[in-house]
PDB file of C-alpha atoms in Angstrom:
ATOM      1  CA  UNK A 213     -10.498   8.448  20.063  1.00  0.00           C
ATOM      2  CA  UNK A 214      -8.774   5.707  18.028  1.00  0.00           C
ATOM      3  CA  UNK A 215     -12.066   4.758  16.362  1.00  0.00           C
ATOM      4  CA  UNK A 216     -12.644   8.425  15.517  1.00  0.00           C
ATOM      5  CA  UNK A 217      -9.277   8.730  14.129  1.00  0.00           C
ATOM      6  CA  UNK A 218      -9.380   5.727  12.140  1.00  0.00           C
ATOM      7  CA  UNK A 219     -12.848   6.281  10.754  1.00  0.00           C
ATOM      8  CA  UNK A 220     -11.668   9.720   9.735  1.00  0.00           C
ATOM      9  CA  UNK A 221      -8.489   8.250   7.889  1.00  0.00           C
ATOM     10  CA  UNK A 222     -10.747   5.737   6.184  1.00  0.00           C
ATOM     11  CA  UNK A 223     -13.600   8.388   5.342  1.00  0.00           C
ATOM     12  CA  UNK A 224     -10.937  10.652   3.530  1.00  0.00           C
ATOM     13  CA  UNK A 225      -9.067   7.737   1.928  1.00  0.00           C
ATOM     14  CA  UNK A 226      -5.816   8.660   3.665  1.00  0.00           C
ATOM     15  CA  UNK A 227      -2.887   6.252   4.167  1.00  0.00           C
ATOM     16  CA  UNK A 228      -0.955   6.298   7.233  1.00  0.00           C
ATOM     17  CA  UNK A 229       2.724   4.981   8.195  1.00  0.00           C
ATOM     18  CA  UNK A 230       4.739   5.157  11.586  1.00  0.00           C
ATOM     19  CA  UNK A 231       8.464   5.649  12.542  1.00  0.00           C
ATOM     20  CA  UNK A 232       8.594   4.639  16.178  1.00  0.00           C
ATOM     21  CA  UNK A 233      11.318   4.423  18.769  1.00  0.00           C
ATOM     22  CA  UNK A 234      10.054   4.640  22.334  1.00  0.00           C
ATOM     23  CA  UNK A 235       6.731   3.232  21.272  1.00  0.00           C
ATOM     24  CA  UNK A 236       8.407   0.262  19.536  1.00  0.00           C
ATOM     25  CA  UNK A 237       5.712  -0.380  17.204  1.00  0.00           C
ATOM     26  CA  UNK A 238       2.544   0.093  19.748  1.00  0.00           C
ATOM     27  CA  UNK A 239       1.092   3.022  17.649  1.00  0.00           C
ATOM     28  CA  UNK A 240       1.100   1.039  14.325  1.00  0.00           C
ATOM     29  CA  UNK A 241      -0.317  -2.015  16.286  1.00  0.00           C
ATOM     30  CA  UNK A 242      -3.083  -0.072  17.522  1.00  0.00           C
ATOM     31  CA  UNK A 243      -4.145   1.375  14.130  1.00  0.00           C
ATOM     32  CA  UNK A 244      -3.759  -2.360  12.726  1.00  0.00           C
ATOM     33  CA  UNK A 245      -6.058  -3.745  15.307  1.00  0.00           C
ATOM     34  CA  UNK A 246      -8.724  -1.330  14.662  1.00  0.00           C
ATOM     35  CA  UNK A 247     -11.504  -2.406  12.232  1.00  0.00           C
ATOM     36  CA  UNK A 248     -10.338  -2.641   8.741  1.00  0.00           C
ATOM     37  CA  UNK A 249      -7.320  -0.449   9.286  1.00  0.00           C
ATOM     38  CA  UNK A 250      -4.621  -2.805   7.980  1.00  0.00           C
ATOM     39  CA  UNK A 251      -6.476  -3.090   4.689  1.00  0.00           C
ATOM     40  CA  UNK A 252      -8.017   0.393   4.478  1.00  0.00           C
ATOM     41  CA  UNK A 253      -5.420   3.072   6.004  1.00  0.00           C
ATOM     42  CA  UNK A 254      -2.398   1.292   7.554  1.00  0.00           C
ATOM     43  CA  UNK A 255       0.633   1.090   5.146  1.00  0.00           C
ATOM     44  CA  UNK A 256       3.116  -0.036   7.861  1.00  0.00           C
ATOM     45  CA  UNK A 257       5.866   1.156  10.301  1.00  0.00           C
ATOM     46  CA  UNK A 258       9.461   0.820  11.167  1.00  0.00           C
ATOM     47  CA  UNK A 259      10.732   0.389  14.658  1.00  0.00           C
ATOM     48  CA  UNK A 260      13.960   2.426  15.057  1.00  0.00           C
ATOM     49  CA  UNK A 261      14.406   1.781  18.947  1.00  0.00           C
ATOM     50  CA  UNK A 262      18.173   1.868  18.820  1.00  0.00           C
ATOM     51  CA  UNK A 263      20.138   5.324  17.599  1.00  0.00           C
ATOM     52  CA  UNK A 264      22.151   3.026  15.174  1.00  0.00           C
ATOM     53  CA  UNK A 265      18.908   2.030  13.384  1.00  0.00           C
ATOM     54  CA  UNK A 266      17.988   5.859  13.180  1.00  0.00           C
ATOM     55  CA  UNK A 267      21.485   6.394  11.528  1.00  0.00           C
ATOM     56  CA  UNK A 268      21.747   3.671   9.135  1.00  0.00           C
ATOM     57  CA  UNK A 269      18.075   2.869   8.300  1.00  0.00           C
ATOM     58  CA  UNK A 270      16.568   6.460   8.396  1.00  0.00           C
ATOM     59  CA  UNK A 271      20.013   8.231   7.570  1.00  0.00           C
ATOM     60  CA  UNK A 272      19.752  10.515  10.484  1.00  0.00           C
ATOM     61  CA  UNK A 273      23.139  12.012  11.134  1.00  0.00           C
ATOM     62  CA  UNK A 274      25.144  10.997  14.182  1.00  0.00           C
ATOM     63  CA  UNK A 275      25.843  14.509  14.781  1.00  0.00           C
ATOM     64  CA  UNK A 276      22.138  15.513  14.992  1.00  0.00           C
ATOM     65  CA  UNK A 277      21.531  12.590  17.213  1.00  0.00           C
ATOM     66  CA  UNK A 278      24.772  13.642  19.583  1.00  0.00           C
ATOM     67  CA  UNK A 279      23.674  17.120  19.748  1.00  0.00           C
ATOM     68  CA  UNK A 280      20.204  16.807  20.519  1.00  0.00           C
ATOM     69  CA  UNK A 281      19.845  13.145  21.867  1.00  0.00           C
ATOM     70  CA  UNK A 282      18.137  10.233  20.192  1.00  0.00           C
ATOM     71  CA  UNK A 283      14.977  11.308  22.130  1.00  0.00           C
ATOM     72  CA  UNK A 284      14.414  14.709  20.992  1.00  0.00           C
ATOM     73  CA  UNK A 285      12.201  16.995  18.992  1.00  0.00           C
ATOM     74  CA  UNK A 286      14.802  17.539  16.181  1.00  0.00           C
ATOM     75  CA  UNK A 287      15.377  13.831  15.841  1.00  0.00           C
ATOM     76  CA  UNK A 288      11.753  13.096  15.856  1.00  0.00           C
ATOM     77  CA  UNK A 289      11.189  15.603  13.076  1.00  0.00           C
ATOM     78  CA  UNK A 290      13.955  14.057  11.034  1.00  0.00           C
ATOM     79  CA  UNK A 291      12.280  10.689  11.437  1.00  0.00           C
ATOM     80  CA  UNK A 292       9.092  12.023  10.143  1.00  0.00           C
ATOM     81  CA  UNK A 293      11.163  13.266   6.967  1.00  0.00           C
ATOM     82  CA  UNK A 294      12.751  10.158   6.826  1.00  0.00           C
ATOM     83  CA  UNK A 295       9.414   8.242   6.896  1.00  0.00           C
ATOM     84  CA  UNK A 296       8.053  10.321   3.963  1.00  0.00           C
ATOM     85  CA  UNK A 297      10.713   9.130   1.757  1.00  0.00           C
ATOM     86  CA  UNK A 298      10.422   5.338   2.892  1.00  0.00           C
ATOM     87  CA  UNK A 299       6.829   5.398   2.572  1.00  0.00           C
ATOM     88  CA  UNK A 300       6.011   7.484  -0.484  1.00  0.00           C
ATOM     89  CA  UNK A 301       2.293   6.297  -0.797  1.00  0.00           C
ATOM     90  CA  UNK A 302       1.493   7.626   2.903  1.00  0.00           C
ATOM     91  CA  UNK A 303      -0.523  10.839   3.186  1.00  0.00           C
ATOM     92  CA  UNK A 304       0.600  10.897   6.842  1.00  0.00           C
ATOM     93  CA  UNK A 305       3.584   9.808   8.643  1.00  0.00           C
ATOM     94  CA  UNK A 306       3.728   9.747  12.427  1.00  0.00           C
ATOM     95  CA  UNK A 307       7.059   9.655  14.184  1.00  0.00           C
ATOM     96  CA  UNK A 308       7.515   9.100  17.869  1.00  0.00           C
ATOM     97  CA  UNK A 309      10.375   9.175  20.152  1.00  0.00           C
ATOM     98  CA  UNK A 310      10.647   9.571  24.097  1.00  0.00           C
ATOM     99  CA  UNK A 311      11.507   8.086  27.656  1.00  0.00           C
ATOM    100  CA  UNK A 312       8.928   5.323  27.992  1.00  0.00           C
ATOM    101  CA  UNK A 313      10.989   3.851  31.012  1.00  0.00           C
ATOM    102  CA  UNK A 314      14.204   4.439  32.856  1.00  0.00           C
ATOM    103  CA  UNK A 315      17.234   4.861  30.696  1.00  0.00           C
ATOM    104  CA  UNK A 316      17.873   7.088  27.623  1.00  0.00           C
ATOM    105  CA  UNK A 317      18.660  10.778  27.812  1.00  0.00           C
ATOM    106  CA  UNK A 318      16.259  11.619  30.769  1.00  0.00           C
ATOM    107  CA  UNK A 319      17.085  14.943  32.419  1.00  0.00           C
ATOM    108  CA  UNK A 320      15.234  17.365  34.777  1.00  0.00           C
ATOM    109  CA  UNK A 321      13.787  19.061  31.804  1.00  0.00           C
ATOM    110  CA  UNK A 322      13.017  15.933  30.030  1.00  0.00           C
ATOM    111  CA  UNK A 323      12.300  13.283  32.613  1.00  0.00           C
ATOM    112  CA  UNK A 324      11.047   9.580  31.984  1.00  0.00           C
ATOM    113  CA  UNK A 325       7.457   9.814  30.554  1.00  0.00           C
ATOM    114  CA  UNK A 326       8.613  12.623  28.060  1.00  0.00           C
ATOM    115  CA  UNK A 327       7.500  11.826  24.345  1.00  0.00           C
ATOM    116  CA  UNK A 328       8.014  13.838  21.044  1.00  0.00           C
ATOM    117  CA  UNK A 329       5.529  13.163  18.154  1.00  0.00           C
ATOM    118  CA  UNK A 330       6.069  14.639  14.759  1.00  0.00           C
ATOM    119  CA  UNK A 331       3.254  14.247  12.021  1.00  0.00           C
ATOM    120  CA  UNK A 332       4.348  14.670   8.404  1.00  0.00           C
ATOM    121  CA  UNK A 333       1.500  15.721   6.175  1.00  0.00           C
ATOM    122  CA  UNK A 334       1.484  17.578   2.764  1.00  0.00           C
ATOM    123  CA  UNK A 335       5.148  18.633   3.089  1.00  0.00           C
ATOM    124  CA  UNK A 336       4.558  20.170   6.641  1.00  0.00           C
ATOM    125  CA  UNK A 337       5.520  18.733  10.093  1.00  0.00           C
ATOM    126  CA  UNK A 338       3.610  19.420  13.035  1.00  0.00           C
ATOM    127  CA  UNK A 339       5.312  18.459  16.407  1.00  0.00           C
ATOM    128  CA  UNK A 340       4.262  18.142  19.966  1.00  0.00           C
ATOM    129  CA  UNK A 341       5.880  17.249  23.271  1.00  0.00           C
ATOM    130  CA  UNK A 342       4.191  15.280  25.876  1.00  0.00           C
ATOM    131  CA  UNK A 343       4.637  14.156  29.382  1.00  0.00           C
ATOM    132  CA  UNK A 344       2.749  11.240  30.856  1.00  0.00           C
ATOM    133  CA  UNK A 345       3.044   9.993  34.568  1.00  0.00           C
ATOM    134  CA  UNK A 346       2.579   6.479  35.783  1.00  0.00           C
ATOM    135  CA  UNK A 347       3.707   3.002  34.763  1.00  0.00           C
ATOM    136  CA  UNK A 348       5.119   2.442  31.001  1.00  0.00           C
ATOM    137  CA  UNK A 349       1.991   0.643  29.896  1.00  0.00           C
ATOM    138  CA  UNK A 350      -0.428   3.628  31.185  1.00  0.00           C
ATOM    139  CA  UNK A 351       2.117   5.955  29.190  1.00  0.00           C
ATOM    140  CA  UNK A 352       1.430   4.178  26.069  1.00  0.00           C
ATOM    141  CA  UNK A 353      -2.282   4.207  26.466  1.00  0.00           C
ATOM    142  CA  UNK A 354      -2.059   8.017  27.095  1.00  0.00           C
ATOM    143  CA  UNK A 355       0.352   8.438  23.925  1.00  0.00           C
ATOM    144  CA  UNK A 356      -2.184   6.756  21.568  1.00  0.00           C
ATOM    145  CA  UNK A 357      -4.959   9.238  22.777  1.00  0.00           C
ATOM    146  CA  UNK A 358      -2.563  12.116  22.569  1.00  0.00           C
ATOM    147  CA  UNK A 359      -1.386  10.983  18.884  1.00  0.00           C
ATOM    148  CA  UNK A 360      -4.947  10.573  17.841  1.00  0.00           C
ATOM    149  CA  UNK A 361      -6.035  14.013  18.910  1.00  0.00           C
ATOM    150  CA  UNK A 362      -2.837  15.401  17.315  1.00  0.00           C
ATOM    151  CA  UNK A 363      -3.456  13.555  14.144  1.00  0.00           C
ATOM    152  CA  UNK A 364      -7.148  14.787  13.918  1.00  0.00           C
ATOM    153  CA  UNK A 365      -6.235  18.351  14.744  1.00  0.00           C
ATOM    154  CA  UNK A 366      -3.771  18.544  11.908  1.00  0.00           C
ATOM    155  CA  UNK A 367      -5.956  16.632   9.313  1.00  0.00           C
ATOM    156  CA  UNK A 368      -9.288  18.414  10.250  1.00  0.00           C
ATOM    157  CA  UNK A 369      -7.388  21.943   9.936  1.00  0.00           C
ATOM    158  CA  UNK A 370      -6.060  20.996   6.425  1.00  0.00           C
ATOM    159  CA  UNK A 371      -9.607  19.526   5.318  1.00  0.00           C
ATOM    160  CA  UNK A 372     -11.384  22.695   6.786  1.00  0.00           C
ATOM    161  CA  UNK A 373      -9.007  24.906   4.410  1.00  0.00           C
ATOM    162  CA  UNK A 374      -9.713  22.580   1.388  1.00  0.00           C
ATOM    163  CA  UNK A 375     -13.389  22.500   2.032  1.00  0.00           C
ATOM    164  CA  UNK A 376     -13.510  26.275   2.272  1.00  0.00           C
ATOM    165  CA  UNK A 377     -11.735  26.689  -1.080  1.00  0.00           C
ATOM    166  CA  UNK A 378     -14.797  24.811  -2.756  1.00  0.00           C
ATOM    167  CA  UNK A 379     -16.902  27.686  -1.978  1.00  0.00           C
TER     168      UNK A 379
END
């Protein structure tokens, strides 16, 4: 799935950037390792594991983090918006928060293994919540697959609309 996603970005000439918390740079590293991604599609990424980095680097309000927790849909969407400002040449910004391992803001409704992914593309944000069982390393493997599927869904829908306008 990563190959398909990277090929798609490269074929359409799209640049991607990442703003990651729970995944701690894993998503960007996977795109960097694939083929010519570093030179062709990947602009870069930011790891904002600690809430203070979200506040001070991304300018996400302390109130938003306190109200929703650092690992939440609302904060992930704010991270995607911030990424679009920090990476103005990016066609796509992927933001991710979640609970990779014990700790953080886990609850019965948001257990360890929960992730939030928000994709910023053409002024719109598409978000998804995921839950992955098993070990942290297997969760990261599941996360990259889910992110690639979500990303392809967003981009292919947009490009289908663009292509249909040509006729």
